[in-house]
Short mmCIF file of C-alpha atoms in Angstrom, two decimals:
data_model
loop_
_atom_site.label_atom_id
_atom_site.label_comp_id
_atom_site.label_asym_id
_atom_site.label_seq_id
_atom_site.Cartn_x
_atom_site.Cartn_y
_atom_site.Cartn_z
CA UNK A 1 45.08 161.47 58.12
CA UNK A 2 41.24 160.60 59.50
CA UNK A 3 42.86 159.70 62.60
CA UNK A 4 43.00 163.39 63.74
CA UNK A 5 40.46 165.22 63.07
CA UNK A 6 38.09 164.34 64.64
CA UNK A 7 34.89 165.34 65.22
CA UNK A 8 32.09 164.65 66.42
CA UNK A 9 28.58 163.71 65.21
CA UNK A 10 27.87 162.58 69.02
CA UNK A 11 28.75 165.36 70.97
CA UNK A 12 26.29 167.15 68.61
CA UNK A 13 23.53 165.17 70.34
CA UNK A 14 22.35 166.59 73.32
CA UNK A 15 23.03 163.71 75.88
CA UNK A 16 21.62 163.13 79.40
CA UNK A 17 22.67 164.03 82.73
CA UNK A 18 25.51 162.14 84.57
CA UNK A 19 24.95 163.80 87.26
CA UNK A 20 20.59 163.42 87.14
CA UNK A 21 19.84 165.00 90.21
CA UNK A 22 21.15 168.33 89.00
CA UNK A 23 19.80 169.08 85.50
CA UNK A 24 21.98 171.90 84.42
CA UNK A 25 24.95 169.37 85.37
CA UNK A 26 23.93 166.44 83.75
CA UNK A 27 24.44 166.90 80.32
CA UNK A 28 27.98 169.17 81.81
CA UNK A 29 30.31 166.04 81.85
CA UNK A 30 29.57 165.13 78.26
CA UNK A 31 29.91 168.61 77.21
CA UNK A 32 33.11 168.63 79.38
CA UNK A 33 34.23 165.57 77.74
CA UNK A 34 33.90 167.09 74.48
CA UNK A 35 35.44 170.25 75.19
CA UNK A 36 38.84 168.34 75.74
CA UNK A 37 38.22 166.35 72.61
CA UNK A 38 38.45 169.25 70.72
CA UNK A 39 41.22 170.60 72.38
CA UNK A 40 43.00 167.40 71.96
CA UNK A 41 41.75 166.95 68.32
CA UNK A 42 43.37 170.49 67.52
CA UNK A 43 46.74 169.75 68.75
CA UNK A 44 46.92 166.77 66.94
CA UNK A 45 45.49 168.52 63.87
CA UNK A 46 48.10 171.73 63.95
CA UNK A 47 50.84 169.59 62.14
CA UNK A 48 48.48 168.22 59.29
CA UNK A 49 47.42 171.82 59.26
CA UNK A 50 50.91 173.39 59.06
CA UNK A 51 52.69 171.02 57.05
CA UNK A 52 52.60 168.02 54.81
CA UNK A 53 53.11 165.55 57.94
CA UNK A 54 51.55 162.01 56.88
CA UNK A 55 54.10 162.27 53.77
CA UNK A 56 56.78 163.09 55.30
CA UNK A 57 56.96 160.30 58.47
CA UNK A 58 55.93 157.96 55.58
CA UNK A 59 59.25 159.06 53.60
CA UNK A 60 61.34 159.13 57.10
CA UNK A 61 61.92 163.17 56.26
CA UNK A 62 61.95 165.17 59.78
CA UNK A 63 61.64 168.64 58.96
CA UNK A 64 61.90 169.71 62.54
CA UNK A 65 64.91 168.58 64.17
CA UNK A 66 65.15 171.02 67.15
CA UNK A 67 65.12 169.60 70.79
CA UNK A 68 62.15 171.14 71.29
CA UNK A 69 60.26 170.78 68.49
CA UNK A 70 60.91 167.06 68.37
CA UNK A 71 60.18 166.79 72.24
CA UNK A 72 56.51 168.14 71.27
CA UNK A 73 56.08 165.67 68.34
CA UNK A 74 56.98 163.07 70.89
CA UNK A 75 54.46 164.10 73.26
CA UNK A 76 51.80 164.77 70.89
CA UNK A 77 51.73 161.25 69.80
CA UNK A 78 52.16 159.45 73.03
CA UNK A 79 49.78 161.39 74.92
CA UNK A 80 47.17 162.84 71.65
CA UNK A 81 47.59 161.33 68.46
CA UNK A 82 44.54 158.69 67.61
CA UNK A 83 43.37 159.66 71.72
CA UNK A 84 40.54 162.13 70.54
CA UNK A 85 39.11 161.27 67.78
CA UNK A 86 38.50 157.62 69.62
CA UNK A 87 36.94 159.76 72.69
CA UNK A 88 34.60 161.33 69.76
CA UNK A 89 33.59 157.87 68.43
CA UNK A 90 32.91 156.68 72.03
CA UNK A 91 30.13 159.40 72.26
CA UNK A 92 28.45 159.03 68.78
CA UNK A 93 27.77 155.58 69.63
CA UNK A 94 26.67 157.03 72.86
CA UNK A 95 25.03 159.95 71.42
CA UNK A 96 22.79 157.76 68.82
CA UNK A 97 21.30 156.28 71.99
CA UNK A 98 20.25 159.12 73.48
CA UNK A 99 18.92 160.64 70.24
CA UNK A 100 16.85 158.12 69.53
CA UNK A 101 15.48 157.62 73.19
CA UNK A 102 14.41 161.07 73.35
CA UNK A 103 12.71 161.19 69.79
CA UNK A 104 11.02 158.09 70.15
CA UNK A 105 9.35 159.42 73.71
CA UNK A 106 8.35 162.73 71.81
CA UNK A 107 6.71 160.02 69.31
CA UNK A 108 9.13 160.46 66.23
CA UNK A 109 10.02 158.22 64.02
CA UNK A 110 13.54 157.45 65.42
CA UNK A 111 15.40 155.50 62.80
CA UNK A 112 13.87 158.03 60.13
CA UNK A 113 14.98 161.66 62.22
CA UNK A 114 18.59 159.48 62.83
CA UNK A 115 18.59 158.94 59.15
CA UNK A 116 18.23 162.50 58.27
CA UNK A 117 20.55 163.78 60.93
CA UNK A 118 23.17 161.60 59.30
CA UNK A 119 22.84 162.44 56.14
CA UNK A 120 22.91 166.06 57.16
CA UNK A 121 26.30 165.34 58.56
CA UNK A 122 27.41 163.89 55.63
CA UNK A 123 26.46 167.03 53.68
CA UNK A 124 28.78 168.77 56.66
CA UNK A 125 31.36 166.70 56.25
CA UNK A 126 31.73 166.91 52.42
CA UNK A 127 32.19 170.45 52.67
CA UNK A 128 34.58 170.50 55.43
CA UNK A 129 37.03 167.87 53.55
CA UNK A 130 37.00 169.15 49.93
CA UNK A 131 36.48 173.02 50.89
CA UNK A 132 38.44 173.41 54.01
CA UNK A 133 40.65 170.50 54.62
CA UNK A 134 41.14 166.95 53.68
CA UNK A 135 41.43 165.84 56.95
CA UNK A 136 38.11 165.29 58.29
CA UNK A 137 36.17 162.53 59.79
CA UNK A 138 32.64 163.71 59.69
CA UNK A 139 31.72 161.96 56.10
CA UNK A 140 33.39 158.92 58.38
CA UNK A 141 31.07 159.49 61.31
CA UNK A 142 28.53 159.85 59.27
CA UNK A 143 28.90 156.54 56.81
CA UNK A 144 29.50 154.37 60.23
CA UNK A 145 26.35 155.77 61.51
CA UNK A 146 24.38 154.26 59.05
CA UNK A 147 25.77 150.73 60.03
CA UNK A 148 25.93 151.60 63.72
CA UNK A 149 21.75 151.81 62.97
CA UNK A 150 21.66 147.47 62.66
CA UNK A 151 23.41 147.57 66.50
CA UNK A 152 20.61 149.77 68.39
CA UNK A 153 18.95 147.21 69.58
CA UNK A 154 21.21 144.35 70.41
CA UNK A 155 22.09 143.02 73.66
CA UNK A 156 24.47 144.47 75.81
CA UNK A 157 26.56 141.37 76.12
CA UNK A 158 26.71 140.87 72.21
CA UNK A 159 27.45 144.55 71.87
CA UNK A 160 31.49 143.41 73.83
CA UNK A 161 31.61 140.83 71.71
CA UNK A 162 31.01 142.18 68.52
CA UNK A 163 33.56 145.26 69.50
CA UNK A 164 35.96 142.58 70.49
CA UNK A 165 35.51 141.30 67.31
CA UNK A 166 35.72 144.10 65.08
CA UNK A 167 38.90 145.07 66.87
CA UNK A 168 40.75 142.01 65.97
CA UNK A 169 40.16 143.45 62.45
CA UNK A 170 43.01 145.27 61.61
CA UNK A 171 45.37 143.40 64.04
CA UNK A 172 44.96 140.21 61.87
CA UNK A 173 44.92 141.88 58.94
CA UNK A 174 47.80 143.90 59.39
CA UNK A 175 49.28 140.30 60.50
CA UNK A 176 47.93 138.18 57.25
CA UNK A 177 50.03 140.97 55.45
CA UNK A 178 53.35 140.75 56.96
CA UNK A 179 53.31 137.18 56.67
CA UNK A 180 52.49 137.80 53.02
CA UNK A 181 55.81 139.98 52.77
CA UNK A 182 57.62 137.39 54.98
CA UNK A 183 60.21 134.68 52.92
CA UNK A 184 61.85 132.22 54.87
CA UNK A 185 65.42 132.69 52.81
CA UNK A 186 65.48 135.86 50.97
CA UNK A 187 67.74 135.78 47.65
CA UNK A 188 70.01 138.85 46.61
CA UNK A 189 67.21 139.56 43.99
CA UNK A 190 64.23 139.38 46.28
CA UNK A 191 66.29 141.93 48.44
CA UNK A 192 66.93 143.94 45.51
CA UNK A 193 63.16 144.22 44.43
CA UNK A 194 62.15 145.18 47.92
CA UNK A 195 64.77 147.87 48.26
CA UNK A 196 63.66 148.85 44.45
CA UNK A 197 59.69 148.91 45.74
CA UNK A 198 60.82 150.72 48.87
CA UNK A 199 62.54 153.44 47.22
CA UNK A 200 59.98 154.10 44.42
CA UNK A 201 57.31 154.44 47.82
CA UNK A 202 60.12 156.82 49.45
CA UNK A 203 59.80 158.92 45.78
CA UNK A 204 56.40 158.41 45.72
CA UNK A 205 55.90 160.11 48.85
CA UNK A 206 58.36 162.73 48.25
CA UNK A 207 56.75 164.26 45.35
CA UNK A 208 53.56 164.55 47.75
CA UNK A 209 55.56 166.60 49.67
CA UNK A 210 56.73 169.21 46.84
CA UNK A 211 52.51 168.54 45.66
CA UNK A 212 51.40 169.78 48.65
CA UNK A 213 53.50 172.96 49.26
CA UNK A 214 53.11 173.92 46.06
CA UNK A 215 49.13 173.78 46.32
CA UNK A 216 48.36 174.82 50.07
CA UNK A 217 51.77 176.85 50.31
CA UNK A 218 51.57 178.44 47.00
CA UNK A 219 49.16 177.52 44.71
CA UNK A 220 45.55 178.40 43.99
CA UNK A 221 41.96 177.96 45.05
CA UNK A 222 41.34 174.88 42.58
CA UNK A 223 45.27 173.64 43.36
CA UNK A 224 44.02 173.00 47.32
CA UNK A 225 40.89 171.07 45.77
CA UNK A 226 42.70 169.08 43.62
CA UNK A 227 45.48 168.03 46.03
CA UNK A 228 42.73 167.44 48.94
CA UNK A 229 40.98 164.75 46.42
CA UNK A 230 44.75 163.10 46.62
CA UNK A 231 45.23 163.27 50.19
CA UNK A 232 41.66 161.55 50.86
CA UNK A 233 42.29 158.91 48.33
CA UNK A 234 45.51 158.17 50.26
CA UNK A 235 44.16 158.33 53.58
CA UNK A 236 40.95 155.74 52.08
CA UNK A 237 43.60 153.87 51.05
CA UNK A 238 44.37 152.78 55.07
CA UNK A 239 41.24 153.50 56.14
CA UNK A 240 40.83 149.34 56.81
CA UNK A 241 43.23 150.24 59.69
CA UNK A 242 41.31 152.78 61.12
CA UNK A 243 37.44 152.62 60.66
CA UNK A 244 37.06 148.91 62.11
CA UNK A 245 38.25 150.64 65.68
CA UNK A 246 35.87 153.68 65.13
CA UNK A 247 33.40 151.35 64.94
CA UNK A 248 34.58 149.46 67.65
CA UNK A 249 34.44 152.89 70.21
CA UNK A 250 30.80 153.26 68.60
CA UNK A 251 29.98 150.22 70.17
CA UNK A 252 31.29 151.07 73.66
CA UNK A 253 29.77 154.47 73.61
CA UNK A 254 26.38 152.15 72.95
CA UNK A 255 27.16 150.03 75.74
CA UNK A 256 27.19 152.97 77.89
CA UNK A 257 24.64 154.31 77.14
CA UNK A 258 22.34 151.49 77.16
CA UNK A 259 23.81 150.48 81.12
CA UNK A 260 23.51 154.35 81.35
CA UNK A 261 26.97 154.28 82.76
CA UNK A 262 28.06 158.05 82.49
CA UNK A 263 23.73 159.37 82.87
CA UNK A 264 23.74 157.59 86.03
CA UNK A 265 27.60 157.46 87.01
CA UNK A 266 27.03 157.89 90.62
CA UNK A 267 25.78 154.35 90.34
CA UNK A 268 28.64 152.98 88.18
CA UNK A 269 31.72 154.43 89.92
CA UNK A 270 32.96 151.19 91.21
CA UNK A 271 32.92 150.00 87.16
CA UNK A 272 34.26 153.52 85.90
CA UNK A 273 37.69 153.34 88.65
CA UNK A 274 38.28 149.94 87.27
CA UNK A 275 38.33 151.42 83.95
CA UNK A 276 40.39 154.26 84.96
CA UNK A 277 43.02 152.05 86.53
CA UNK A 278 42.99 149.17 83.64
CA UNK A 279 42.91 151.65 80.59
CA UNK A 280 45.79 153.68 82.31
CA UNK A 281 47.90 150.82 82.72
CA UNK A 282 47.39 148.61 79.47
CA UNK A 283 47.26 152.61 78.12
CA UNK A 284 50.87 153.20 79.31
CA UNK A 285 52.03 149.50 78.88
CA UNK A 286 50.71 149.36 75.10
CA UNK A 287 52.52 152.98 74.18
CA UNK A 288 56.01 152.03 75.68
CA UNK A 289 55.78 148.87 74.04
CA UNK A 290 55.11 150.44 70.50
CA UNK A 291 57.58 153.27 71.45
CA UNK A 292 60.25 150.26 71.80
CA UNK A 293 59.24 149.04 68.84
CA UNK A 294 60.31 152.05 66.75
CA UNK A 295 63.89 151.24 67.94
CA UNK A 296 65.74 147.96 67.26
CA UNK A 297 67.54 147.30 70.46
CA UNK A 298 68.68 144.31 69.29
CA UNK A 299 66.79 141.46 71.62
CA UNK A 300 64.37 140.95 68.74
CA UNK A 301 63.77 141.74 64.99
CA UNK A 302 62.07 140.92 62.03
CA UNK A 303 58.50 140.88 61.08
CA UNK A 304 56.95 139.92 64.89
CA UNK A 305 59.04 142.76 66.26
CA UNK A 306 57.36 144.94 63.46
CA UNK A 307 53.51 143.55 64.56
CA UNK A 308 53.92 143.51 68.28
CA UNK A 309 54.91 147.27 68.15
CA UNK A 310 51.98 147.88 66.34
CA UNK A 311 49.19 145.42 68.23
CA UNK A 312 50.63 147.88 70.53
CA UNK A 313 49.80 151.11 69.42
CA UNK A 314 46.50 149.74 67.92
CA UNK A 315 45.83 149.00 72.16
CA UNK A 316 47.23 151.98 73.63
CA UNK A 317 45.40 154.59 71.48
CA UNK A 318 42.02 153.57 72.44
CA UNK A 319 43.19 152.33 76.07
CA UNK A 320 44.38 156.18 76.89
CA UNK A 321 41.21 157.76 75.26
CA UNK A 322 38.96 155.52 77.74
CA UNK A 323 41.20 156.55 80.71
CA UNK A 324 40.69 160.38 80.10
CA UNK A 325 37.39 159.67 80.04
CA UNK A 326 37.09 158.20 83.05
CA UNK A 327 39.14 160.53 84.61
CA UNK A 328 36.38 163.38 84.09
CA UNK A 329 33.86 161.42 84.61
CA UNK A 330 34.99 160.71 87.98
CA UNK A 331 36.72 164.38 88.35
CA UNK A 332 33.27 165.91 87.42
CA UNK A 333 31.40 164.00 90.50
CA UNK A 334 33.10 166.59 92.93
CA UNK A 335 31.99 170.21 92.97
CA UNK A 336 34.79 172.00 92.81
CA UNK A 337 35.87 170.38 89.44
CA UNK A 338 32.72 171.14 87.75
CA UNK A 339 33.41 174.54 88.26
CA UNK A 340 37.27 174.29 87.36
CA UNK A 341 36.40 172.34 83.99
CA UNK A 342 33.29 174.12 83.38
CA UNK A 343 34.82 176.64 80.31
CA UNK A 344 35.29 173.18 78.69
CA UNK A 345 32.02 172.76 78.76
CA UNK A 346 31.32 175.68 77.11
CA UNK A 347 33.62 174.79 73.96
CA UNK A 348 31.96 171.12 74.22
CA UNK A 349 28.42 172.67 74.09
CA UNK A 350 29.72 174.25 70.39
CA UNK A 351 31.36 171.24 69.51
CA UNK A 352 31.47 171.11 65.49
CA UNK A 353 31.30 174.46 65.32
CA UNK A 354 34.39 174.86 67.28
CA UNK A 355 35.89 171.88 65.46
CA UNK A 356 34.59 173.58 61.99
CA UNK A 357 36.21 176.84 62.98
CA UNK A 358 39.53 175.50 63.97
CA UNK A 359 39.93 174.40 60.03
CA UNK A 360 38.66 177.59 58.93
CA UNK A 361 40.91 179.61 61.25
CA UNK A 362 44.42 177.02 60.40
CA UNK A 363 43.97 177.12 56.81
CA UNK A 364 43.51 180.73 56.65
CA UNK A 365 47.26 181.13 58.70
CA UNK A 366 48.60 178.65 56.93
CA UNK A 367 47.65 177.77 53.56
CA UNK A 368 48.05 180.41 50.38
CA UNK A 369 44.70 182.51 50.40
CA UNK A 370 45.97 183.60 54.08
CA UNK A 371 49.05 183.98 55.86
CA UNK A 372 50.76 181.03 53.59
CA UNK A 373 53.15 179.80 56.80
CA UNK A 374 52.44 176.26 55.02
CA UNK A 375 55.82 174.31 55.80
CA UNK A 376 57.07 177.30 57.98
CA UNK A 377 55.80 176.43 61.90
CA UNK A 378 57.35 173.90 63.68
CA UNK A 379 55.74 171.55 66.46
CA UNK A 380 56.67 173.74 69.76
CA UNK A 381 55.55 177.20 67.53
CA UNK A 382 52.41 174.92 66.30
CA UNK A 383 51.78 173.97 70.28
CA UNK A 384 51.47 177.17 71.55
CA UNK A 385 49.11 178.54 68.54
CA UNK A 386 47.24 175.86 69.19
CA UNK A 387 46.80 177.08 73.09
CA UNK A 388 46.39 180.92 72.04
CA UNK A 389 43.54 179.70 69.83
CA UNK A 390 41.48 177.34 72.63
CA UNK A 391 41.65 180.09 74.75
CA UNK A 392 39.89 182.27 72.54
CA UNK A 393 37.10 179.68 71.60
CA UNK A 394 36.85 179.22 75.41
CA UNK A 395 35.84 183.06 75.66
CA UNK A 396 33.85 183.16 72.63
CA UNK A 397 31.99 179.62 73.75
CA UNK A 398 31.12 181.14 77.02
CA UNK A 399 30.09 184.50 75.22
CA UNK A 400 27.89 182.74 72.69
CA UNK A 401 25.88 180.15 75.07
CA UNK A 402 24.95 183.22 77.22
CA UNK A 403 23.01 184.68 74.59
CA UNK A 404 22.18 181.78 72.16
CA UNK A 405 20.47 178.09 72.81
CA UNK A 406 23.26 176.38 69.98
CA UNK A 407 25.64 176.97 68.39
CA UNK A 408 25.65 177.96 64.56
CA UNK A 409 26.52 174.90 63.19
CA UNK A 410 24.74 173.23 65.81
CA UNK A 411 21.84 175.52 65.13
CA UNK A 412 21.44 174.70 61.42
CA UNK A 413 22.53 170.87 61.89
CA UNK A 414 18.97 170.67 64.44
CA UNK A 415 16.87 172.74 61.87
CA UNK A 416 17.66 170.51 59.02
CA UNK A 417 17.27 167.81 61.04
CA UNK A 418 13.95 168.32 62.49
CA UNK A 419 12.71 170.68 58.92
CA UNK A 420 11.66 173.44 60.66
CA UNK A 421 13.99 176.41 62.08
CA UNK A 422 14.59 176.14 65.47
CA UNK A 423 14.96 179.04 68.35
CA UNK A 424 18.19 180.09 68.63
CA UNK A 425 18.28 183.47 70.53
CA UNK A 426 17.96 183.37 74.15
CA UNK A 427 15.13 185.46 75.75
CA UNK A 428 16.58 188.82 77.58
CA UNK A 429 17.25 187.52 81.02
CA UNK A 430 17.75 184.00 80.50
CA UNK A 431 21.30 184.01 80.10
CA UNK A 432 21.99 181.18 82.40
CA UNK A 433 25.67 179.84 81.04
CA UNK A 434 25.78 175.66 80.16
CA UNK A 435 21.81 175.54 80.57
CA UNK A 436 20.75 173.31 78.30
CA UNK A 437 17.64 173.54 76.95
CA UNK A 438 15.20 169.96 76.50
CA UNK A 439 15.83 168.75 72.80
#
């Protein structure tokens, strides 16, 4: 359920140029980057939106069972799911960098303003996932940052290591436990308790299905609260599978910001087309793998079948967010694709509030106090929504960033920050779009 949503503490900082010898393109290909993050982010997010989704794959129910609709779901995961939200940890490691560089050469206190900031966040998030939907990751972002605080300051080649390390996390884990489950010889009644367990989970998760229709489909106000606290209990449940590679991204966006890999990427592009090529290949290579684990085509079974598939997906989610990275980062050195991507910009300049909006905006369509389609849009209907809405917070983005310095989350997230109100008008006549003004 975190694994979507996914916002984005670091986009929120303002983050230098990769392109330094042209300020008002510098900070572009971060903002670019974080426009399709949030595009991305959203179409994962439309069927935890719409529908009760992480119960119902957990309870093998398919709602949808239309060639299209289940051609969408298919590319949604190999190509989206758990791609954006590991693109949005990348740059909050990255962004915590740059925040603190720039306070500490205006003579703040770093770790103190970074402190704040987070805890602002937090605030943010708290709202966002008991309010408007369980499904954020900001109170996430926001936790990790603390911890991400010990790793300013260590060395670049300790900063691999220690991702590598904290990657392996879940992958043994999640190994320790099958070998837990594993028997050499299972009896008839050890095969009878496991299909008993299994079938009281498969129950289990199907009365999460009728809970959650009947509170974001039907019910009230202070139904949606209540079944929101259940969702993020479940989702904290797993979330031993998912934070330790958060925090592993954090730690690559730190790297690159310390080597100054994307600031200065002119001077890095040898480094960022080997990227490109090995994250699009061990990208590709990790999701067929997992996608052939799903399937038992009979060369292989049992519990190693069951943990390669996933060692795989644990690879190719993070492997395909680094490649379409890359990829802008080297589309955005040529000029005529900084003026082809530059509306995502725009939406990347208003990141959380963009992100912030999208939950506003799904919950009122689908959930009880709007348009109650909760349980009625399928993935193909959900898809082009989905489009239909990023187009209109590409026109809005561009609208607001002629005429404002932030945007209004944005806005109030800096003020809080710093204690003082900031500017946020522009001056008549300055309306220069995706100029960004010094932090």
């Amino acid at each position: 359920m975190m694994k979507h949503a996914g916002i984005q503490a670091e986009e929120m900082s303002e983050l230098p140029s990769p392109l330094p010898t042209q300020p008002h393109e510098r900070n572009m290909t971060l903002d670019v980057i974080r426009g399709l993050a949030i595009l991305g982010i959203f179409t994962v997010n439309m069927s935890f939106f719409s529908s009760p989704v992480v119960y119902l794959k957990a309870a093998g129910i398919e709602w949808w069972t239309q060639p299209w609709d289940r051609a969408v779901s298919w590319l949604i995961e190999f190509f989206a799911q758990g791609k954006f939200y590991t693109m949005f940890s990348f740059l909050f490691g990255l962004g915590m960098v740059m925040f603190m560089e720039r306070a500490e050469r205006k003579g703040h206190q770093a770790v103190t303003l970074y402190v704040r900031r987070l805890f602002v966040l937090l605030i943010f998030g708290v709202i966002h996932a008991f309010l408007i939907w369980s499904g954020d990751i900001l109170m996430t972002y926001a936790f990790l940052g603390f911890a991400l605080i010990l790793f300013r300051k260590m060395p670049q080649s300790q900063l691999l290591k220690s991702a590598a390390v904290i990657f392996l996390i879940p992958v043994v884990l999640y190994g320790v436990l099958l070998l837990g489950a594993s028997e050499p010889e299972k009896t008839p009644d050890s095969r009878e308790l496991e299909a008993q367990e299994n079938n009281a989970f498969r129950q289990e998760m199907i009365r999460a299905i009728d809970r959650s229709v009947a509170a974001y489909g039907e019910g009230t106000y202070l139904d949606m609260v209540n079944q929101r606290i259940y969702d993020r209990s479940i989702s904290f449940s797993y979330s031993i599978f998912s934070l330790p590679h958060v925090f592993t991204m954090f730690l690559l966006g730190v790297y690159a910001a310390r080597r100054k890999i994307i600031a200065e990427a002119k001077h890095h592009l040898g480094l960022i087309r080997k990227v490109w090529v090995y994250s699009l290949v061990i990208g590709l290579l990790g999701g067929v793998i997992y996608e052939i684990g799903k399937v038992d085509i009979g060369f292989t079974s049992g519990l190693l079948y069951e943990f390669i598939g996933q060692t795989a997906r644990m690879v190719h989610e993070p492997a395909l967010s680094l490649f379409y990275v890359s990829s802008l980062v080297l589309l955005m050195q040529r000029e005529v694709w900084q003026h082809r991507l530059r509306p995502l910009a725009a939406v990347g300049r208003l990141a959380i509030s963009n992100y912030l909006f999208q939950s506003v905006l799904a919950t009122t369509i689908f959930y009880n106090y709007g348009l109650s389609m909760y349980g009625k849009m399928g993935p193909a209907a959900g898809l082009v929504l989905t489009i239909v809405v990023f187009i209109l917070q590409v026109i809005i983005s561009q609208y607001w960033i002629r005429r404002f310095h932030y945007g209004p989350v944005e806005w109030l997230w800096r003020s809080l920050t710093y204690g003082k109100k900031q500017p946020l008008r522009k001056f008549p006549g300055k309306h220069r779009a995706l100029t960004h003004t010094s932090s």
